[in-house]
Coordinates of C-alpha atoms and ligand atoms in Angstrom, one line a residue:
M151 CA 117.5 121.0 84.2
H152 CA 117.7 117.3 84.0
T153 CA 114.7 115.0 83.5
L154 CA 116.1 112.0 85.5
I155 CA 113.7 109.8 87.4
P156 CA 114.5 109.0 90.2
A157 CA 116.1 112.4 90.8
P158 CA 119.8 112.0 91.8
L159 CA 121.3 113.0 95.2
S160 CA 123.2 115.7 93.4
F161 CA 123.4 116.8 89.9
R162 CA 125.6 120.0 88.6
S163 CA 125.3 121.0 84.7
E164 CA 128.7 121.6 83.2
S165 CA 129.6 123.3 80.0
G166 CA 129.7 121.5 76.4
Q167 CA 128.3 118.0 75.4
F168 CA 129.6 114.6 75.0
R169 CA 128.7 113.7 71.4
L170 CA 128.2 110.0 70.5
S171 CA 129.1 108.6 67.1
A172 CA 130.0 105.5 65.4
E173 CA 133.5 106.1 66.8
T174 CA 132.5 106.2 70.3
S175 CA 133.8 103.0 72.4
L176 CA 133.2 101.9 75.7
C177 CA 136.3 101.0 78.1
A178 CA 136.4 99.0 81.1
P179 CA 139.2 97.0 82.9
D180 CA 139.5 93.3 82.0
D181 CA 137.8 91.9 85.1
L182 CA 134.7 94.0 84.4
R183 CA 134.3 92.7 81.1
P184 CA 131.2 90.4 81.5
L185 CA 129.3 93.2 83.1
A186 CA 130.7 95.8 80.7
E187 CA 129.2 93.8 77.9
R188 CA 125.9 93.5 79.4
L189 CA 125.8 97.1 80.1
A190 CA 127.0 97.9 76.6
A191 CA 124.2 96.1 75.1
S192 CA 121.6 98.2 76.8
L193 CA 123.5 101.4 76.0
R194 CA 123.8 100.2 72.4
A195 CA 120.0 100.0 72.3
A196 CA 119.7 103.4 73.7
A197 CA 122.3 105.2 71.6
G198 CA 121.4 103.3 68.5
L199 CA 125.2 103.0 68.1
P200 CA 127.8 100.1 68.0
L201 CA 129.9 101.1 71.1
P202 CA 132.4 98.7 71.0
L203 CA 134.4 97.7 74.1
R204 CA 138.0 98.9 73.7
E205 CA 140.9 99.9 75.7
K206 CA 141.3 103.4 74.7
T207 CA 139.7 106.2 77.2
T208 CA 139.5 109.4 74.9
G209 CA 136.2 109.7 73.3
A210 CA 135.0 106.8 75.4
I211 CA 132.5 106.1 78.1
C212 CA 134.7 104.5 80.7
L213 CA 133.5 102.3 83.5
A214 CA 135.6 101.6 86.7
L215 CA 135.3 100.1 90.3
T216 CA 136.9 102.0 92.9
E217 CA 137.8 100.5 96.3
D218 CA 138.0 103.7 98.3
D219 CA 134.8 105.8 97.9
S220 CA 133.0 105.1 101.0
A221 CA 130.2 107.8 100.0
L222 CA 129.0 105.2 97.4
G223 CA 127.9 102.3 99.4
D224 CA 126.8 99.1 97.6
E225 CA 124.6 101.0 95.1
G226 CA 125.7 104.5 94.5
Y227 CA 127.7 105.9 91.5
R228 CA 129.7 108.9 90.3
L229 CA 129.1 110.1 86.7
E230 CA 131.1 112.8 85.0
V231 CA 130.1 113.7 81.5
R232 CA 132.5 115.9 79.8
P233 CA 132.9 116.8 76.1
E234 CA 135.8 114.3 75.8
T235 CA 135.0 111.5 77.9
V236 CA 132.3 110.1 80.2
K237 CA 133.5 108.5 83.5
L238 CA 131.3 106.3 85.4
T239 CA 132.6 104.9 88.7
A240 CA 131.2 102.9 91.6
A241 CA 132.2 100.8 94.6
R242 CA 130.2 97.8 93.4
P243 CA 128.7 96.4 90.2
A244 CA 125.1 97.4 91.1
G245 CA 126.4 101.1 91.2
L246 CA 127.6 100.7 87.6
F247 CA 124.3 99.3 86.6
Y248 CA 122.4 102.2 88.0
G249 CA 124.9 104.7 86.5
I250 CA 124.0 103.3 83.1
Q251 CA 120.4 103.7 83.6
T252 CA 121.1 107.2 84.2
L253 CA 123.1 107.4 81.1
R254 CA 120.2 105.9 79.2
Q255 CA 117.7 108.5 80.5
L256 CA 120.4 111.3 79.7
L257 CA 120.3 110.2 76.0
P258 CA 117.5 111.3 73.8
P259 CA 114.4 109.2 74.0
D260 CA 114.7 108.4 70.2
P261 CA 118.4 108.5 69.1
R262 CA 117.6 108.0 65.6
S263 CA 115.8 111.4 65.4
V264 CA 118.9 113.2 66.5
P265 CA 122.6 112.7 66.6
P266 CA 122.8 111.5 70.2
A267 CA 124.4 113.9 72.8
I268 CA 124.6 114.1 76.4
D269 CA 125.0 117.6 78.1
A270 CA 128.0 117.7 80.4
C271 CA 127.4 117.1 84.1
T272 CA 128.6 115.9 87.4
L273 CA 126.6 113.5 89.5
L274 CA 127.0 111.8 92.8
D275 CA 124.1 109.3 93.3
V276 CA 123.1 107.0 96.2
P277 CA 119.7 105.6 97.1
R278 CA 117.9 106.5 100.2
F279 CA 116.5 103.1 100.8
P280 CA 117.9 99.6 100.5
W281 CA 114.5 98.3 99.6
R282 CA 112.9 99.7 96.3
G283 CA 110.3 97.1 95.3
A284 CA 107.3 96.2 93.2
M285 CA 105.0 93.3 93.9
L286 CA 103.2 91.1 91.1
D287 CA 100.4 89.1 92.0
V288 CA 100.5 86.1 89.4
A289 CA 98.1 84.2 91.5
R290 CA 94.7 85.9 90.6
H291 CA 95.9 86.1 87.1
F292 CA 99.1 84.3 85.8
F293 CA 101.7 86.1 84.0
P294 CA 104.1 84.1 81.8
V295 CA 107.9 84.3 82.1
E296 CA 108.2 86.8 79.2
A297 CA 105.7 89.2 81.0
V298 CA 107.7 89.1 84.2
K299 CA 111.0 89.7 82.4
R300 CA 109.5 92.7 80.6
L301 CA 108.5 94.0 84.1
I302 CA 112.0 93.6 85.4
D303 CA 113.2 95.6 82.4
Q304 CA 110.7 98.3 83.1
M305 CA 111.8 98.3 86.8
A306 CA 115.6 98.3 86.2
F307 CA 115.3 101.5 84.1
Y308 CA 113.8 103.0 87.2
K309 CA 116.4 101.6 89.6
F310 CA 114.1 99.3 91.5
N311 CA 116.0 96.3 93.3
I312 CA 113.3 94.1 94.6
L313 CA 110.5 92.2 92.7
H314 CA 108.1 90.4 95.1
L315 CA 106.3 87.6 93.4
H316 CA 103.0 86.7 95.0
L317 CA 102.9 83.1 93.8
T318 CA 100.0 81.6 95.6
D319 CA 96.6 82.6 96.4
D320 CA 92.9 81.0 96.4
Q321 CA 92.6 81.4 92.7
G322 CA 95.9 79.7 91.8
W323 CA 99.3 78.1 92.7
R324 CA 102.0 79.2 90.3
L325 CA 105.0 77.3 91.3
E326 CA 106.1 73.6 90.6
I327 CA 106.8 72.0 93.8
K328 CA 108.3 68.6 93.0
S329 CA 107.2 66.9 96.3
W330 CA 103.7 68.0 95.9
P331 CA 103.1 67.9 92.2
K332 CA 99.1 68.5 92.5
L333 CA 99.9 72.0 93.7
A334 CA 100.7 73.4 90.4
E335 CA 99.1 70.6 88.2
V336 CA 95.7 71.1 89.7
G337 CA 96.0 74.2 91.9
G338 CA 97.8 76.0 89.0
S339 CA 95.0 75.3 86.6
S340 CA 92.4 78.1 87.6
A341 CA 92.5 81.8 87.8
T342 CA 90.1 84.5 88.6
R343 CA 86.8 85.0 86.5
G344 CA 87.6 81.4 85.1
D345 CA 90.6 82.9 82.9
P346 CA 93.3 80.5 81.9
G347 CA 95.6 79.4 84.7
G348 CA 99.2 78.3 84.5
Y349 CA 102.5 77.8 86.7
Y350 CA 106.2 78.3 86.5
T351 CA 108.2 75.0 86.2
Q352 CA 111.2 75.1 88.6
E353 CA 113.2 75.8 85.6
E354 CA 111.2 78.9 84.6
Y355 CA 111.2 80.3 88.1
A356 CA 115.2 79.9 88.2
E357 CA 115.3 81.7 84.8
I358 CA 113.2 84.7 86.2
V359 CA 115.5 84.8 89.3
R360 CA 118.6 84.8 86.9
Y361 CA 117.2 87.5 84.6
A362 CA 116.3 89.6 87.6
A363 CA 119.7 89.1 89.1
E364 CA 121.4 90.2 86.1
R365 CA 119.7 93.5 86.5
F366 CA 120.4 93.6 90.3
I367 CA 116.9 92.8 91.0
T368 CA 116.4 90.3 93.9
I369 CA 113.2 88.1 93.4
V370 CA 111.3 87.7 97.0
P371 CA 108.9 84.8 96.5
E372 CA 105.7 84.7 98.6
I373 CA 103.6 81.6 99.6
D374 CA 100.6 83.1 101.2
M375 CA 99.6 81.1 104.6
P376 CA 97.6 80.1 106.4
S377 CA 94.5 81.9 104.5
H378 CA 94.6 82.7 100.9
T379 CA 95.2 78.9 100.3
Q380 CA 92.2 77.5 98.5
A381 CA 94.2 76.4 95.3
A382 CA 96.5 74.3 97.6
I383 CA 93.5 72.8 99.8
A384 CA 91.6 72.0 96.8
A385 CA 94.5 70.5 95.0
C386 CA 95.6 68.4 97.9
P387 CA 92.7 67.2 100.1
E388 CA 95.1 65.2 102.2
L389 CA 96.0 68.8 104.0
K390 CA 92.5 68.8 105.3
G391 CA 92.2 72.5 105.0
I392 CA 89.1 74.2 106.1
S393 CA 87.0 76.3 103.8
K394 CA 83.6 77.8 102.9
Y395 CA 84.1 76.5 99.3
S396 CA 85.1 73.2 97.9
G397 CA 87.2 72.9 94.9
L398 CA 89.1 75.5 92.7
Y399 CA 87.9 79.0 93.2
T400 CA 87.6 81.8 90.7
G401 CA 85.9 84.6 92.7
T402 CA 87.4 87.5 94.5
E403 CA 86.4 87.0 98.1
V404 CA 89.2 86.7 100.7
G405 CA 89.7 85.1 104.0
F406 CA 87.3 82.2 103.6
C407 CA 89.7 79.3 104.2
T408 CA 92.6 78.2 106.3
L409 CA 95.3 75.6 106.4
N410 CA 94.5 73.1 109.1
I411 CA 96.6 74.4 112.1
H412 CA 96.1 71.2 114.0
E413 CA 97.2 68.7 111.6
E414 CA 100.9 67.7 111.4
I415 CA 100.7 67.3 107.6
T416 CA 100.3 71.1 107.5
Y417 CA 103.8 71.5 108.7
R418 CA 105.3 68.7 106.5
F419 CA 103.9 70.7 103.6
I420 CA 105.6 73.9 104.9
E421 CA 108.9 72.3 105.2
D422 CA 108.6 70.7 101.8
V423 CA 107.5 73.9 100.0
F424 CA 109.7 76.3 101.6
G425 CA 112.6 73.8 101.3
E426 CA 112.2 73.6 97.7
L427 CA 111.7 77.3 97.3
A428 CA 114.6 78.1 99.4
A429 CA 116.7 75.9 97.1
L430 CA 115.5 77.8 94.1
T431 CA 116.0 81.2 95.5
P432 CA 119.5 82.6 95.8
G433 CA 118.2 85.8 97.4
P434 CA 117.9 86.0 101.2
Y435 CA 114.3 86.4 101.7
L436 CA 111.2 84.2 101.7
H437 CA 107.6 85.8 102.2
I438 CA 105.1 83.8 104.3
G439 CA 102.1 85.9 103.6
G440 CA 99.9 85.9 106.9
D441 CA 97.3 88.4 105.7
E442 CA 93.5 88.4 106.1
A443 CA 93.3 85.1 108.0
H444 CA 89.7 85.6 108.9
S445 CA 89.0 81.9 109.2
T446 CA 91.8 81.0 111.4
P447 CA 90.8 81.4 115.2
E448 CA 93.2 84.1 116.7
A449 CA 95.1 81.7 119.0
D450 CA 95.5 79.3 116.3
Y451 CA 96.9 82.0 114.1
Q452 CA 99.4 83.1 116.6
N453 CA 100.7 79.3 117.1
F454 CA 100.7 78.9 113.3
I455 CA 102.8 82.1 112.7
A456 CA 105.3 81.0 115.4
R457 CA 105.8 77.6 114.1
A458 CA 105.7 78.6 110.4
Q459 CA 108.5 81.1 111.3
Q460 CA 110.6 78.4 112.9
I461 CA 110.4 76.1 110.1
V462 CA 111.1 78.6 107.4
R463 CA 113.9 80.1 109.3
Q464 CA 115.6 76.6 109.3
T465 CA 116.2 77.2 105.4
G466 CA 118.5 79.9 106.3
K467 CA 116.5 82.5 104.6
Q468 CA 115.1 85.7 106.5
I469 CA 111.4 86.0 106.7
I470 CA 108.8 88.5 105.5
A471 CA 105.1 88.7 106.4
W472 CA 102.4 91.1 106.0
E473 CA 101.6 93.2 109.2
E474 CA 98.8 90.8 110.5
A475 CA 101.9 88.4 111.6
A476 CA 102.6 90.9 114.4
K477 CA 99.6 89.7 116.2
G478 CA 101.7 86.8 117.2
Q479 CA 105.5 86.7 118.1
L480 CA 107.8 87.7 115.4
L481 CA 111.4 86.3 115.2
P482 CA 113.7 89.2 115.7
D483 CA 114.6 89.4 112.0
T484 CA 111.4 88.8 110.6
I485 CA 110.5 91.9 108.4
A486 CA 106.9 93.0 108.5
Q487 CA 105.1 94.6 105.4
Y488 CA 102.8 97.3 106.3
W489 CA 99.8 97.6 104.1
W490 CA 96.7 98.7 106.1
Q491 CA 96.4 98.3 109.7
A492 CA 98.8 100.9 111.4
D493 CA 98.5 99.4 114.8
L494 CA 99.8 96.1 113.7
A495 CA 102.8 97.7 111.9
R496 CA 103.4 99.9 115.0
R497 CA 103.4 96.7 117.1
A498 CA 106.0 95.1 114.7
A499 CA 108.1 98.2 115.0
A500 CA 107.7 98.3 118.8
S501 CA 109.3 94.9 119.1
G502 CA 112.2 96.0 117.0
N503 CA 111.2 94.4 113.7
R504 CA 112.0 96.2 110.5
L505 CA 109.3 97.4 108.1
I506 CA 108.7 97.5 104.5
M507 CA 106.2 100.4 103.4
S508 CA 103.3 99.3 101.2
P509 CA 100.5 101.6 102.4
A510 CA 97.2 100.8 100.3
T511 CA 96.4 104.4 100.2
Q512 CA 99.5 105.3 98.5
V513 CA 101.1 102.4 96.6
Y514 CA 98.7 99.8 96.0
L515 CA 98.7 100.3 92.3
D516 CA 95.8 98.2 91.5
I517 CA 93.5 101.0 93.1
K518 CA 92.0 103.0 90.6
Y519 CA 93.4 106.4 89.5
N520 CA 89.9 108.0 89.8
A521 CA 86.2 106.9 89.5
S522 CA 86.4 106.3 85.8
T523 CA 89.5 104.1 85.7
P524 CA 88.2 101.1 83.6
L525 CA 90.4 98.6 85.7
G526 CA 91.3 98.2 89.3
Q527 CA 89.8 98.2 92.7
D528 CA 88.4 100.9 95.2
W529 CA 88.1 99.3 98.5
T530 CA 90.3 101.6 100.2
Q531 CA 87.7 104.5 99.5
K532 CA 90.3 106.7 98.2
Y533 CA 91.7 106.9 94.7
I534 CA 95.4 106.9 94.0
E535 CA 96.5 109.5 91.3
V536 CA 100.0 110.1 90.6
Q537 CA 100.6 112.9 93.1
D538 CA 99.2 110.6 95.8
A539 CA 101.7 107.7 95.1
Y540 CA 104.4 110.4 95.0
D541 CA 103.6 112.9 97.8
W542 CA 104.4 110.8 101.1
D543 CA 107.6 109.9 103.1
P544 CA 107.9 106.2 103.9
A545 CA 109.9 107.4 107.0
A546 CA 107.1 109.6 108.3
A547 CA 103.9 107.6 107.3
L548 CA 103.5 105.6 110.5
E549 CA 103.7 108.2 113.3
G550 CA 105.8 107.2 116.3
V551 CA 107.8 104.5 114.3
D552 CA 111.6 104.9 114.4
A553 CA 112.8 105.9 110.9
A554 CA 115.8 103.6 111.4
L555 CA 113.4 100.6 111.3
I556 CA 112.1 101.5 107.7
L557 CA 113.7 99.3 105.1
G558 CA 112.0 101.0 102.2
V559 CA 109.0 101.0 99.9
E560 CA 107.3 98.4 97.8
A561 CA 104.3 98.9 95.3
P562 CA 101.9 95.9 94.9
L563 CA 99.9 95.1 91.8
W564 CA 97.0 92.8 92.8
T565 CA 95.6 91.4 89.9
E566 CA 91.9 90.4 90.4
T567 CA 90.9 92.8 87.6
I568 CA 94.2 92.8 85.6
A569 CA 94.9 89.8 83.4
T570 CA 97.5 91.0 80.7
P571 CA 100.9 92.8 80.6
Q572 CA 99.1 95.9 79.0
E573 CA 96.5 96.3 81.7
A574 CA 99.4 95.7 84.2
D575 CA 101.4 98.5 82.5
F576 CA 98.4 100.8 82.8
M577 CA 98.0 100.5 86.6
Y578 CA 101.8 100.6 87.2
F579 CA 102.7 103.5 85.0
P580 CA 103.3 106.3 85.5
R581 CA 102.9 105.6 89.4
L582 CA 105.6 103.2 89.4
C583 CA 108.0 106.2 88.3
A584 CA 106.7 108.1 91.4
V585 CA 107.4 105.0 93.8
A586 CA 110.8 104.8 92.2
E587 CA 111.6 108.4 93.4
V588 CA 110.0 107.7 96.8
G589 CA 112.6 104.9 97.3
W590 CA 115.5 106.5 95.8
T591 CA 115.7 110.1 96.3
P592 CA 116.2 111.8 99.7
Q593 CA 113.0 113.5 101.0
E594 CA 114.4 116.9 100.8
G595 CA 115.5 116.4 97.3
R596 CA 111.9 115.7 96.2
A597 CA 109.1 118.2 95.0
W598 CA 106.0 117.3 93.1
E599 CA 106.2 120.4 90.9
D600 CA 109.5 119.1 89.8
F601 CA 108.7 115.6 89.6
R602 CA 105.7 116.5 87.2
R603 CA 107.8 118.3 84.7
R604 CA 110.5 115.6 84.7
L605 CA 107.6 112.8 84.4
A606 CA 106.2 114.7 81.3
A607 CA 109.6 114.2 79.7
H608 CA 109.3 110.6 80.2
G609 CA 106.2 110.2 78.1
P610 CA 108.2 109.5 74.9
R611 CA 110.6 107.2 77.0
L612 CA 107.7 105.1 78.3
E613 CA 106.3 105.0 74.7
A614 CA 109.8 104.0 73.3
L615 CA 109.9 101.2 75.8
G616 CA 106.4 100.0 74.8
I617 CA 104.6 100.9 78.0
N618 CA 101.0 101.4 78.1
Y619 CA 100.9 104.2 80.5
Y620 CA 97.9 106.2 81.9
R621 CA 97.9 109.7 80.6
S622 CA 97.2 111.4 83.9
P623 CA 95.8 114.8 83.7
Q624 CA 98.0 115.9 86.5
I625 CA 101.2 115.6 84.2
P626 CA 101.9 118.2 81.5
W627 CA 102.8 115.5 78.8
Ligands
LIG55 C1 96.7 92.3 101.4 O1 96.5 93.3 100.4 N1 95.9 91.3 101.7 C2 98.1 92.2 101.9

């Protein structure tokens, strides 16, 4: 029985073991060398061995791309572990990357304690959903570049492919915008509770994007509008934003301010900000927020969403918005992100828009595990233990919605109460392991009892990765 998370599409045990030693090499065709070098680095760390890249194929772990294996898609792979060799094949580089993550998990958690060996097996593995995401709110509390890279590494190990960065909110603006420098200089200086602020320079943001792309993770940046904009309104009075408060904000209320829907400068601002953001973001998506606009009259909100979509679509990027945007007219290719109001998510689906599933009762990972969790929120009036994050089906969670419209799953971490990477770890893990499997493994291949057993085996792996995880009493650690 394997202990892989997420569970692969198919797995068969074979007889014998592939034993790794100082002689074991990695082989890959010449055109794969740069990728093979990067994959070798993570495998070397997992195996505690030199694993040189060589031509020879016996006693080796061999990587190959195959043209004609239509079962694999863009992200699938085949892995054959035999006593003599390990063969990893994929149709695309992402598949090789995921196969390497599987090999890392097939190795012992601490290769120094035992000579590393992998039990022989045969896998065919293809993800269920193309969208397997996590979100980090870097606006309520700022997380420096190194913290984001650390999260990216954690996500890669569990085969996530999307990191949504919630870059702006009432409490802080976290990205340098050259045409509006006060956004970051002034709007970036604050954070929730009066904690230290911060922002990413454009070079730092580009570095996050690059680091993520090397791990086959797409960054989805969000600039939240028209509410959740106090930091921008305070930094740029010329926007004539409307708010219950003046100046920078460090509390945790929501929906108390709005961009000024009737001022033309608002739309120049959107053009400038999203223009710079699009130029910095090679990925195909930009997120425009749209949630909790309680201070924007309904008709204004609808006009705003329509016009904002037109402007952002001009950048050539595809738009994502929280479900509330479905109160207005969505562009045909706008993706709605479901978090709370099922009727609005259904409305988006009824007009043919695709959905990302982030139900707050299942995958809002800032919600407490139980009443005594020291961090986090409880506004949903339902705690989220590991089983709650695991035991649901994104394709069935919204009754009446065509499963073909469901792109996948994304687990947000809002950071009103979370200020450090160690605190973020505690709320993400081990629930993020559950979400990884919700996104990757077919529903019929998932079972809570089996997941509990496998997750228990990941305790030492999480420790080896330096992750400060919650020791859930549901798991036989
Ligand atoms: C949200 O939680 N306001 C999207």
